[in-house]
C-alpha cells in the first residue's frame, strides 16, 4: 500500500493546468492505485493527481460516496443536465481544516476513461456531483477557495494564516471566482 504526501495550497502543481492522459499503461494504473490508497487513508471524498504532485487529468472518488463501480476517472469532461444548484460545506485535503459553504451544480454527468482506456460515465447528484466538480477543478488549477464570494476571502486568508500547516513564507494565492 502506497500512501503518498498530499501537496498543500501554495504548491505550484495545484495551480497548473493538468495534461490529458495519453498512455493507459502500468504507470497510470500505479498512479490510480496511489490516489485511491492515499484517499482511503485520509478518509476524504476525492483526490486528484496534482495533489500528489502529478500534473495529469486523473482523479479518484471514494467508494464511500459512490455506489457505482467507478472509483476513478481519467480525462473527465463534465456535462450539466439542468441548471439546479446546491449549497453545502466543502473542504480540500490540500487546504486542511478549512470548510466553507460552496455553491455547485446539483447534477453532473461526467464522461471519461477507466485505467485501461475504456470509456466510462458517472451520473452524479448531490455530494457525488460536488466531489466530481471539485476534483475536475483541481485538474484546471482551480481550488474551492477560489469559488467563494469575494467578501469571504479575507476571513478565508486569516483562517489559512492561522492553520498549523501554513509555513508563513508567503500567503497562498486565492483567486477570484472563475464563474
Ligand atoms: Ni481538493
Coordinates of N, CA, C and O and ligand atoms in Angstrom, one line a residue:
X1 N 0.8 -1.2 0.0 CA 0.0 0.0 0.0 C 0.9 1.2 0.0 O 1.8 1.4 0.8
X2 N 0.6 2.1 -0.9 CA 1.4 3.3 -1.0 C 0.6 4.6 -0.7 O -0.3 4.9 -1.5
X3 N 0.8 5.1 0.4 CA 0.2 6.4 0.8 C 1.2 7.5 0.7 O 2.2 7.5 1.3
X4 N 0.9 8.4 -0.2 CA 1.8 9.5 -0.5 C 1.4 10.8 0.2 O 0.3 11.0 0.5
X5 N 2.4 11.7 0.4 CA 2.1 13.0 1.0 C 1.3 13.9 0.0 O 1.5 13.8 -1.2
X6 N 0.4 14.6 0.5 CA -0.5 15.5 -0.3 C 0.0 16.9 -0.3 O 0.4 17.5 0.7
X7 N 0.1 17.4 -1.5 CA 0.6 18.8 -1.7 C -0.4 19.8 -1.2 O -1.6 19.6 -1.3
X8 N 0.1 20.8 -0.5 CA -0.8 21.9 0.1 C -0.8 23.1 -0.8 O 0.0 23.4 -1.6
X9 N -1.9 23.9 -0.5 CA -2.1 25.2 -1.2 C -0.8 26.0 -1.1 O -0.2 26.1 0.0
X10 N -0.4 26.6 -2.2 CA 0.9 27.3 -2.2 C 1.8 26.6 -3.1 O 2.8 27.2 -3.7
X11 N 1.6 25.2 -3.3 CA 2.4 24.4 -4.2 C 2.0 24.7 -5.6 O 0.8 24.6 -5.9
X12 N 2.9 25.0 -6.5 CA 2.6 25.4 -7.9 C 1.9 24.3 -8.6 O 1.1 24.7 -9.5
X13 N 2.1 23.1 -8.3 CA 1.5 22.0 -9.1 C -0.1 22.1 -9.0 O -0.8 21.7 -9.9
X14 N -0.5 22.6 -7.9 CA -2.0 22.7 -7.7 C -2.6 23.8 -8.5 O -3.8 23.9 -8.6
X15 N -1.8 24.7 -9.1 CA -2.3 25.8 -9.9 C -2.0 25.6 -11.4 O -2.3 26.5 -12.2
X16 N -1.5 24.5 -11.8 CA -1.2 24.2 -13.2 C -2.4 23.6 -13.9 O -3.2 22.9 -13.2
X17 N -2.5 23.8 -15.2 CA -3.4 23.1 -16.0 C -2.9 21.7 -16.2 O -1.8 21.6 -16.8
X18 N -3.6 20.7 -15.7 CA -3.0 19.3 -15.9 C -3.1 18.8 -17.3 O -4.0 19.2 -18.0
X19 N -2.2 17.9 -17.7 CA -2.1 17.4 -19.0 C -3.1 16.2 -19.2 O -3.2 15.4 -18.3
X20 N -3.7 16.1 -20.4 CA -4.5 14.9 -20.6 C -3.6 13.6 -20.6 O -2.5 13.7 -21.0
X21 N -4.2 12.5 -20.1 CA -3.5 11.2 -20.2 C -3.6 10.7 -21.6 O -4.6 10.7 -22.2
X22 N -2.4 10.3 -22.1 CA -2.4 9.7 -23.5 C -2.0 8.2 -23.4 O -2.3 7.5 -24.3
X23 N -1.2 7.8 -22.4 CA -0.8 6.4 -22.3 C -1.5 5.7 -21.1 O -1.3 6.1 -20.0
X24 N -2.4 4.8 -21.5 CA -3.1 4.0 -20.5 C -2.3 2.8 -20.1 O -2.6 1.6 -20.5
X25 N -1.2 3.0 -19.4 CA -0.2 2.0 -19.2 C -0.1 1.6 -17.7 O -0.9 2.1 -16.9
X26 N 0.9 0.8 -17.4 CA 1.1 0.4 -16.0 C 1.4 1.6 -15.1 O 1.0 1.6 -13.9
X27 N 2.1 2.6 -15.6 CA 2.4 3.8 -14.8 C 1.1 4.5 -14.4 O 1.0 4.9 -13.2
X28 N 0.2 4.6 -15.3 CA -1.1 5.2 -15.0 C -1.9 4.4 -13.9 O -2.4 5.0 -13.0
X29 N -1.8 3.1 -14.0 CA -2.5 2.2 -13.1 C -1.9 2.3 -11.7 O -2.6 2.3 -10.7
X30 N -0.6 2.5 -11.6 CA 0.1 2.7 -10.3 C -0.3 4.1 -9.7 O -0.6 4.2 -8.5
X31 N -0.4 5.1 -10.6 CA -0.9 6.4 -10.1 C -2.3 6.3 -9.5 O -2.6 6.9 -8.5
X32 N -3.2 5.6 -10.2 CA -4.6 5.5 -9.8 C -4.6 4.7 -8.5 O -5.4 5.1 -7.5
X33 N -3.8 3.7 -8.4 CA -3.7 2.9 -7.1 C -3.2 3.8 -6.0 O -3.8 3.8 -4.8
X34 N -2.2 4.6 -6.2 CA -1.7 5.5 -5.2 C -2.7 6.5 -4.8 O -2.9 6.8 -3.6
X35 N -3.5 7.1 -5.8 CA -4.6 8.0 -5.5 C -5.6 7.4 -4.6 O -6.0 7.9 -3.6
X36 N -6.0 6.2 -5.0 CA -7.1 5.5 -4.2 C -6.6 5.2 -2.8 O -7.4 5.3 -1.8
X37 N -5.4 4.7 -2.7 CA -4.9 4.3 -1.4 C -4.6 5.5 -0.5 O -4.9 5.4 0.7
X38 N -4.1 6.5 -1.0 CA -3.9 7.8 -0.3 C -5.2 8.4 0.2 O -5.4 8.8 1.3
X39 N -6.2 8.3 -0.8 CA -7.5 8.9 -0.4 C -8.2 8.1 0.7 O -8.7 8.6 1.7
X40 N -8.1 6.7 0.6 CA -8.7 5.9 1.6 C -8.0 6.2 3.0 O -8.7 6.2 4.0
X41 N -6.7 6.4 3.0 CA -6.0 6.6 4.3 C -6.4 8.0 4.9 O -6.4 8.1 6.1
X42 N -6.9 8.9 4.1 CA -7.3 10.2 4.6 C -8.7 10.3 5.0 O -9.1 11.2 5.8
X43 N -9.5 9.4 4.4 CA -11.0 9.5 4.7 C -11.7 10.5 3.9 O -12.8 10.8 4.2
X44 N -11.0 11.1 2.9 CA -11.6 12.2 2.1 C -12.6 11.6 1.0 O -12.7 10.4 0.9
X45 N -13.2 12.5 0.3 CA -14.2 12.1 -0.7 C -13.6 11.9 -2.1 O -14.0 11.1 -2.9
X46 N -12.6 12.7 -2.4 CA -11.9 12.6 -3.7 C -10.5 13.1 -3.6 O -10.1 13.8 -2.7
X47 N -9.7 12.7 -4.6 CA -8.3 13.1 -4.6 C -7.8 13.2 -6.1 O -8.0 12.2 -6.8
X48 N -7.3 14.3 -6.5 CA -6.8 14.5 -7.9 C -5.3 14.4 -8.0 O -4.6 14.7 -7.0
X49 N -4.8 13.9 -9.1 CA -3.4 13.6 -9.3 C -2.5 14.8 -9.0 O -1.4 14.6 -8.4
X50 N -2.9 16.1 -9.3 CA -2.0 17.2 -8.9 C -1.7 17.2 -7.4 O -0.7 17.7 -7.0
X51 N -2.7 16.7 -6.6 CA -2.5 16.8 -5.2 C -1.4 15.8 -4.7 O -0.9 15.9 -3.6
X52 N -1.0 14.9 -5.6 CA 0.2 14.0 -5.3 C 1.4 14.5 -6.1 O 2.4 13.8 -6.3
X53 N 1.2 15.7 -6.8 CA 2.4 16.3 -7.5 C 2.5 15.8 -8.9 O 3.5 16.0 -9.6
X54 N 1.4 15.2 -9.4 CA 1.4 14.7 -10.8 C 0.4 15.4 -11.6 O -0.8 15.4 -11.4
X55 N 0.9 16.2 -12.6 CA 0.0 17.1 -13.4 C -0.6 16.4 -14.6 O -0.3 16.6 -15.7
X56 N -1.5 15.4 -14.2 CA -2.3 14.6 -15.2 C -3.7 14.7 -14.8 O -4.1 14.8 -13.7
X57 N -4.6 14.5 -15.9 CA -6.0 14.6 -15.7 C -6.6 13.3 -15.2 O -7.2 12.6 -16.0
X58 N -6.5 13.1 -13.9 CA -7.0 11.8 -13.3 C -7.4 12.2 -11.9 O -6.7 13.0 -11.2
X59 N -8.5 11.6 -11.4 CA -8.8 11.7 -10.0 C -9.5 10.4 -9.5 O -10.0 9.6 -10.3
X60 N -9.4 10.2 -8.2 CA -10.1 9.1 -7.5 C -11.3 9.6 -6.8 O -11.3 10.7 -6.2
X61 N -12.3 8.8 -6.7 CA -13.5 9.1 -5.9 C -13.6 8.0 -4.9 O -13.5 6.8 -5.2
X62 N -13.9 8.4 -3.6 CA -14.0 7.4 -2.6 C -15.2 6.5 -2.8 O -16.3 7.0 -3.1
X63 N -15.1 5.2 -2.6 CA -16.3 4.3 -2.6 C -17.3 4.6 -1.6 O -18.5 4.2 -1.8
X64 N -16.9 5.4 -0.6 CA -17.9 5.9 0.4 C -19.0 6.7 -0.2 O -20.1 6.8 0.3
X65 N -18.7 7.5 -1.3 CA -19.7 8.4 -1.8 C -20.3 8.0 -3.1 O -21.1 8.7 -3.7
X66 N -19.8 6.9 -3.7 CA -20.4 6.4 -4.9 C -20.8 5.0 -4.8 O -20.0 4.2 -4.3
X67 N -22.1 4.7 -5.1 CA -22.5 3.3 -5.0 C -22.2 2.6 -6.3 O -22.5 1.4 -6.5
X68 N -21.7 3.3 -7.3 CA -21.3 2.7 -8.6 C -20.0 2.0 -8.5 O -19.4 1.9 -7.4
X69 N -19.6 1.4 -9.6 CA -18.3 0.7 -9.6 C -17.1 1.5 -10.0 O -16.0 1.1 -10.0
X70 N -17.4 2.8 -10.4 CA -16.3 3.6 -10.9 C -15.7 4.4 -9.7 O -16.4 5.2 -9.1
X71 N -14.5 4.2 -9.5 CA -13.8 4.9 -8.4 C -12.6 5.8 -8.8 O -11.9 6.3 -8.0
X72 N -12.6 6.0 -10.1 CA -11.6 6.9 -10.7 C -12.1 7.4 -12.0 O -12.9 6.7 -12.7
X73 N -11.6 8.5 -12.5 CA -11.9 9.0 -13.8 C -10.6 9.5 -14.5 O -9.9 10.3 -13.8
X74 N -10.4 9.2 -15.7 CA -9.3 9.7 -16.5 C -9.8 10.7 -17.6 O -10.8 10.3 -18.2
X75 N -9.2 11.8 -17.8 CA -9.6 12.8 -18.8 C -11.1 13.1 -18.7 O -11.8 13.0 -19.7
X76 N -11.6 13.5 -17.5 CA -13.0 13.7 -17.4 C -13.5 15.0 -18.1 O -12.8 16.0 -18.2
X77 N -14.7 14.9 -18.6 CA -15.4 16.0 -19.3 C -16.8 16.1 -18.6 O -17.5 15.1 -18.6
X78 N -17.1 17.2 -18.1 CA -18.4 17.4 -17.4 C -19.5 18.0 -18.2 O -19.3 18.9 -19.1
X79 N -20.7 17.5 -18.0 CA -21.9 18.0 -18.6 C -22.9 18.2 -17.5 O -23.0 17.4 -16.6
X80 N -23.7 19.3 -17.7 CA -24.7 19.6 -16.6 C -26.1 19.4 -17.3 O -26.5 20.2 -18.2
X81 N -26.9 18.4 -16.8 CA -28.2 18.1 -17.4 C -29.3 19.2 -17.1 O -30.3 19.2 -17.8
X82 N -29.0 20.0 -16.1 CA -30.1 21.0 -15.7 C -29.3 22.2 -15.1 O -28.1 22.2 -15.1
X83 N -30.1 23.2 -14.7 CA -29.5 24.4 -14.1 C -29.6 24.5 -12.6 O -29.3 25.5 -12.0
X84 N -29.9 23.4 -11.9 CA -30.1 23.4 -10.5 C -28.7 23.5 -9.8 O -27.7 22.9 -10.2
X85 N -28.7 24.3 -8.7 CA -27.5 24.5 -7.9 C -27.7 23.8 -6.5 O -28.8 23.4 -6.2
X86 N -26.6 23.7 -5.8 CA -26.6 23.2 -4.4 C -25.6 24.0 -3.6 O -24.6 24.4 -4.1
X87 N -26.0 24.3 -2.4 CA -25.0 24.9 -1.4 C -24.7 23.9 -0.3 O -25.6 23.2 0.1
X88 N -23.5 23.9 0.1 CA -23.1 23.0 1.1 C -21.7 23.1 1.5 O -20.9 23.7 0.8
X89 N -21.3 22.5 2.6 CA -19.9 22.6 3.1 C -19.0 21.9 2.2 O -19.3 20.8 1.7
X90 N -17.8 22.4 2.0 CA -16.8 21.8 1.2 C -15.4 22.0 1.8 O -15.2 23.0 2.5
X91 N -14.6 21.0 1.7 CA -13.2 21.1 2.1 C -12.3 20.5 1.1 O -12.7 20.0 0.1
X92 N -11.0 20.5 1.4 CA -10.0 20.0 0.4 C -8.8 19.5 1.2 O -8.3 20.2 2.1
X93 N -8.3 18.3 0.8 CA -7.1 17.8 1.5 C -5.9 18.6 1.4 O -5.0 18.5 2.1
X94 N -5.9 19.5 0.4 CA -4.8 20.4 0.2 C -4.9 21.7 1.0 O -4.0 22.6 0.9
X95 N -6.0 21.9 1.6 CA -6.2 23.1 2.5 C -6.8 22.6 3.8 O -8.0 22.8 4.1
X96 N -6.0 21.9 4.6 CA -6.6 21.2 5.8 C -7.3 22.2 6.7 O -6.8 23.3 7.0
X97 N -8.4 21.7 7.3 CA -9.0 22.5 8.3 C -9.9 23.6 7.9 O -10.5 24.3 8.7
X98 N -10.0 23.8 6.6 CA -10.8 24.9 6.0 C -12.1 24.3 5.4 O -12.0 23.5 4.4
X99 N -13.2 24.6 5.9 CA -14.5 24.1 5.4 C -15.4 25.3 5.1 O -15.6 26.2 6.0
X100 N -15.9 25.5 3.9 CA -16.7 26.6 3.6 C -17.9 26.2 2.7 O -17.8 25.3 1.9
X101 N -19.0 26.9 2.9 CA -20.1 26.6 2.0 C -19.7 27.0 0.6 O -19.2 28.1 0.4
X102 N -20.0 26.2 -0.3 CA -19.6 26.4 -1.7 C -20.7 26.0 -2.6 O -21.3 24.9 -2.5
X103 N -21.0 26.9 -3.5 CA -22.1 26.6 -4.5 C -21.6 25.8 -5.6 O -20.5 26.1 -6.2
X104 N -22.3 24.7 -5.9 CA -22.0 23.9 -7.1 C -23.3 23.5 -7.8 O -24.4 23.7 -7.3
X105 N -23.1 22.9 -9.0 CA -24.3 22.4 -9.7 C -24.7 21.1 -8.9 O -23.9 20.4 -8.4
X106 N -26.1 20.9 -8.9 CA -26.6 19.7 -8.2 C -26.4 18.4 -8.9 O -26.1 17.4 -8.3
X107 N -26.4 18.5 -10.2 CA -26.4 17.2 -11.1 C -25.3 17.4 -12.1 O -25.1 18.4 -12.7
X108 N -24.5 16.3 -12.3 CA -23.5 16.3 -13.3 C -23.4 14.9 -14.0 O -23.7 13.9 -13.4
X109 N -23.0 15.0 -15.2 CA -22.7 13.8 -16.0 C -21.3 13.9 -16.4 O -20.9 14.8 -17.1
X110 N -20.5 13.0 -15.8 CA -19.0 13.0 -16.1 C -18.7 11.9 -17.1 O -18.9 10.7 -16.8
X111 N -18.1 12.2 -18.2 CA -17.6 11.2 -19.1 C -16.1 11.2 -19.1 O -15.4 12.2 -19.0
X112 N -15.5 10.0 -19.2 CA -14.1 9.9 -19.1 C -13.6 8.5 -19.5 O -14.4 7.8 -20.2
X113 N -12.5 8.1 -18.9 CA -12.0 6.8 -19.3 C -11.5 6.0 -18.0 O -11.2 6.7 -17.0
X114 N -11.5 4.7 -18.1 CA -11.0 3.9 -17.0 C -9.5 3.8 -17.1 O -8.9 4.3 -18.0
X115 N -8.9 3.2 -16.1 CA -7.4 3.0 -16.1 C -7.0 2.2 -17.3 O -5.8 2.4 -17.7
X116 N -7.9 1.5 -17.9 CA -7.5 0.7 -19.1 C -7.9 1.4 -20.4 O -7.8 0.8 -21.5
X117 N -8.4 2.6 -20.3 CA -8.7 3.3 -21.5 C -10.1 3.1 -22.0 O -10.5 3.5 -23.1
X118 N -11.0 2.4 -21.2 CA -12.4 2.1 -21.7 C -13.2 3.4 -21.3 O -13.1 3.9 -20.2
X119 N -14.1 3.8 -22.2 CA -15.0 4.9 -21.9 C -15.9 4.6 -20.8 O -16.5 3.5 -20.7
X120 N -16.0 5.5 -19.8 CA -16.9 5.3 -18.7 C -17.7 6.6 -18.5 O -17.3 7.7 -18.9
X121 N -18.8 6.5 -17.8 CA -19.7 7.6 -17.5 C -20.2 7.5 -16.1 O -20.6 6.4 -15.6
X122 N -20.1 8.6 -15.3 CA -20.7 8.7 -14.0 C -21.8 9.7 -13.9 O -21.5 10.9 -14.4
X123 N -23.0 9.3 -13.5 CA -24.0 10.3 -13.3 C -24.1 10.6 -11.8 O -24.3 9.7 -11.0
X124 N -23.8 11.8 -11.5 CA -23.7 12.2 -10.0 C -24.7 13.2 -9.6 O -25.1 14.1 -10.4
X125 N -25.2 13.1 -8.4 CA -26.1 14.0 -7.8 C -25.6 14.4 -6.4 O -24.9 13.5 -5.8
X126 N -25.9 15.5 -5.9 CA -25.6 15.9 -4.5 C -24.1 15.8 -4.2 O -23.3 16.4 -5.0
X127 N -23.7 15.1 -3.2 CA -22.3 15.0 -2.7 C -21.4 14.5 -3.8 O -20.3 15.0 -4.0
X128 N -21.9 13.5 -4.5 CA -21.0 12.9 -5.6 C -20.8 13.9 -6.7 O -19.7 14.1 -7.2
X129 N -21.9 14.7 -7.1 CA -21.7 15.7 -8.1 C -20.8 16.8 -7.6 O -19.9 17.3 -8.4
X130 N -20.9 17.2 -6.3 CA -20.0 18.2 -5.7 C -18.5 17.7 -5.8 O -17.6 18.4 -6.2
X131 N -18.3 16.4 -5.5 CA -17.0 15.9 -5.5 C -16.4 15.9 -6.9 O -15.2 16.3 -7.1
X132 N -17.2 15.5 -7.9 CA -16.7 15.4 -9.2 C -16.3 16.8 -9.7 O -15.3 17.0 -10.4
X133 N -17.1 17.8 -9.4 CA -16.8 19.2 -9.8 C -15.6 19.7 -9.1 O -14.7 20.4 -9.7
X134 N -15.4 19.4 -7.8 CA -14.3 19.8 -7.0 C -13.0 19.2 -7.6 O -12.0 19.9 -7.8
X135 N -13.0 17.9 -7.9 CA -11.8 17.2 -8.4 C -11.5 17.7 -9.8 O -10.3 17.8 -10.2
X136 N -12.5 17.9 -10.7 CA -12.2 18.4 -12.0 C -11.6 19.8 -12.0 O -10.7 20.1 -12.8
X137 N -12.1 20.6 -11.0 CA -11.5 21.9 -10.8 C -10.0 21.8 -10.6 O -9.1 22.5 -11.1
X138 N -9.6 20.8 -9.7 CA -8.2 20.6 -9.5 C -7.3 20.4 -10.7 O -6.2 20.8 -10.8
X139 N -7.9 19.7 -11.7 CA -7.2 19.4 -13.0 C -7.0 20.7 -13.8 O -6.2 20.8 -14.7
X140 N -7.8 21.8 -13.5 CA -7.7 23.0 -14.2 C -7.0 24.1 -13.3 O -7.0 25.3 -13.6
X141 N -6.4 23.6 -12.2 CA -5.6 24.6 -11.3 C -6.5 25.4 -10.4 O -6.1 26.5 -9.9
X142 N -7.8 25.0 -10.3 CA -8.8 25.8 -9.5 C -9.0 25.1 -8.2 O -9.2 23.9 -8.1
X143 N -9.0 25.9 -7.1 CA -9.2 25.4 -5.8 C -10.6 25.9 -5.3 O -11.0 27.0 -5.7
X144 N -11.2 25.2 -4.3 CA -12.5 25.6 -3.9 C -12.6 26.9 -3.2 O -13.6 27.6 -3.3
X145 N -11.4 27.4 -2.7 CA -11.4 28.7 -2.1 C -11.6 29.8 -3.2 O -12.0 30.9 -2.8
X146 N -11.3 29.5 -4.4 CA -11.5 30.5 -5.5 C -12.9 30.7 -5.8 O -13.3 31.6 -6.5
X147 N -13.8 29.8 -5.4 CA -15.2 29.8 -5.7 C -16.0 30.5 -4.6 O -17.2 30.4 -4.6
X148 N -15.3 31.1 -3.6 CA -16.0 31.8 -2.5 C -16.3 33.2 -3.0 O -15.7 33.8 -3.9
X149 N -17.3 33.8 -2.4 CA -17.7 35.2 -2.7 C -16.5 36.1 -2.2 O -15.9 35.8 -1.2
X150 N -16.2 37.1 -3.0 CA -15.1 38.0 -2.7 C -15.1 38.5 -1.2 O -14.0 38.5 -0.6
X151 N -16.3 38.7 -0.6 CA -16.3 39.2 0.8 C -15.9 38.2 1.8 O -15.6 38.5 2.9
X152 N -15.8 36.9 1.4 CA -15.4 35.9 2.3 C -13.9 35.6 2.3 O -13.4 34.9 3.1
X153 N -13.2 36.3 1.3 CA -11.8 35.9 1.1 C -10.9 36.4 2.2 O -10.0 35.7 2.6
X154 N -11.2 37.5 2.9 CA -10.4 38.0 4.0 C -10.4 37.0 5.1 O -9.4 36.7 5.7
X155 N -11.6 36.6 5.5 CA -11.8 35.6 6.5 C -11.1 34.3 6.2 O -10.4 33.7 7.0
X156 N -11.2 33.9 5.0 CA -10.5 32.7 4.5 C -9.0 32.8 4.6 O -8.3 31.9 5.1
X157 N -8.4 33.9 4.2 CA -7.0 34.1 4.2 C -6.5 34.1 5.7 O -5.5 33.6 6.0
X158 N -7.3 34.7 6.6 CA -7.0 34.7 8.0 C -7.0 33.3 8.5 O -6.1 32.9 9.3
X159 N -7.9 32.4 8.1 CA -8.0 31.0 8.5 C -6.8 30.3 8.1 O -6.2 29.5 8.8
X160 N -6.3 30.5 6.9 CA -5.2 29.9 6.3 C -3.9 30.3 7.1 O -3.1 29.5 7.5
X161 N -3.8 31.6 7.4 CA -2.7 32.1 8.2 C -2.6 31.4 9.6 O -1.5 31.2 10.1
X162 N -3.7 31.1 10.1 CA -3.7 30.5 11.5 C -3.5 29.0 11.5 O -3.3 28.4 12.5
X163 N -3.6 28.4 10.3 CA -3.5 26.9 10.2 C -2.1 26.4 10.6 O -1.1 27.1 10.3
X164 N -2.1 25.3 11.3 CA -0.8 24.8 11.8 C 0.2 24.4 10.6 O 1.4 24.4 10.8
X165 N -0.4 24.1 9.4 CA 0.5 23.6 8.4 C 1.0 24.8 7.6 O 1.9 24.6 6.7
X166 N 0.5 26.0 7.8 CA 0.9 27.2 7.0 C 2.3 27.6 7.4 O 2.5 27.9 8.6
X167 N 3.3 27.7 6.5 CA 4.7 27.9 6.8 C 5.0 29.4 7.0 O 6.2 29.7 7.3
X168 N 4.1 30.3 6.6 CA 4.4 31.7 6.8 C 5.2 32.3 5.7 O 5.5 33.5 5.8
X169 N 5.7 31.5 4.8 CA 6.6 32.0 3.8 C 5.9 33.1 2.9 O 6.4 34.2 2.8
X170 N 4.9 32.6 2.3 CA 4.1 33.6 1.5 C 2.7 33.1 1.5 O 2.4 31.9 1.5
X171 N 1.7 34.0 1.6 CA 0.3 33.6 1.7 C -0.1 33.0 0.3 O 0.2 33.6 -0.7
X172 N -0.7 31.8 0.4 CA -1.1 31.2 -0.9 C -2.1 32.1 -1.7 O -2.9 32.8 -1.1
X173 N -2.0 32.0 -3.0 CA -2.9 32.8 -3.8 C -4.3 32.2 -3.7 O -4.5 31.0 -3.8
X174 N -5.2 33.1 -3.5 CA -6.6 32.8 -3.7 C -7.2 33.7 -4.8 O -7.1 34.9 -4.8
X175 N -7.7 33.0 -5.8 CA -8.2 33.7 -7.0 C -9.6 34.2 -6.8 O -10.4 33.6 -6.0
X176 N -10.0 35.1 -7.7 CA -11.4 35.5 -7.7 C -12.2 34.4 -8.4 O -11.7 33.7 -9.3
X177 N -13.4 34.1 -8.0 CA -14.2 33.1 -8.5 C -14.2 33.1 -10.1 O -14.4 34.1 -10.7
X178 N -14.0 31.9 -10.7 CA -13.9 31.9 -12.1 C -15.3 31.8 -12.8 O -15.4 31.6 -14.0
X179 N -16.4 31.9 -12.0 CA -17.7 31.8 -12.6 C -17.9 32.9 -13.6 O -17.5 34.0 -13.4
Ligands
LIG1 NI1 -9.5 19.2 -3.2

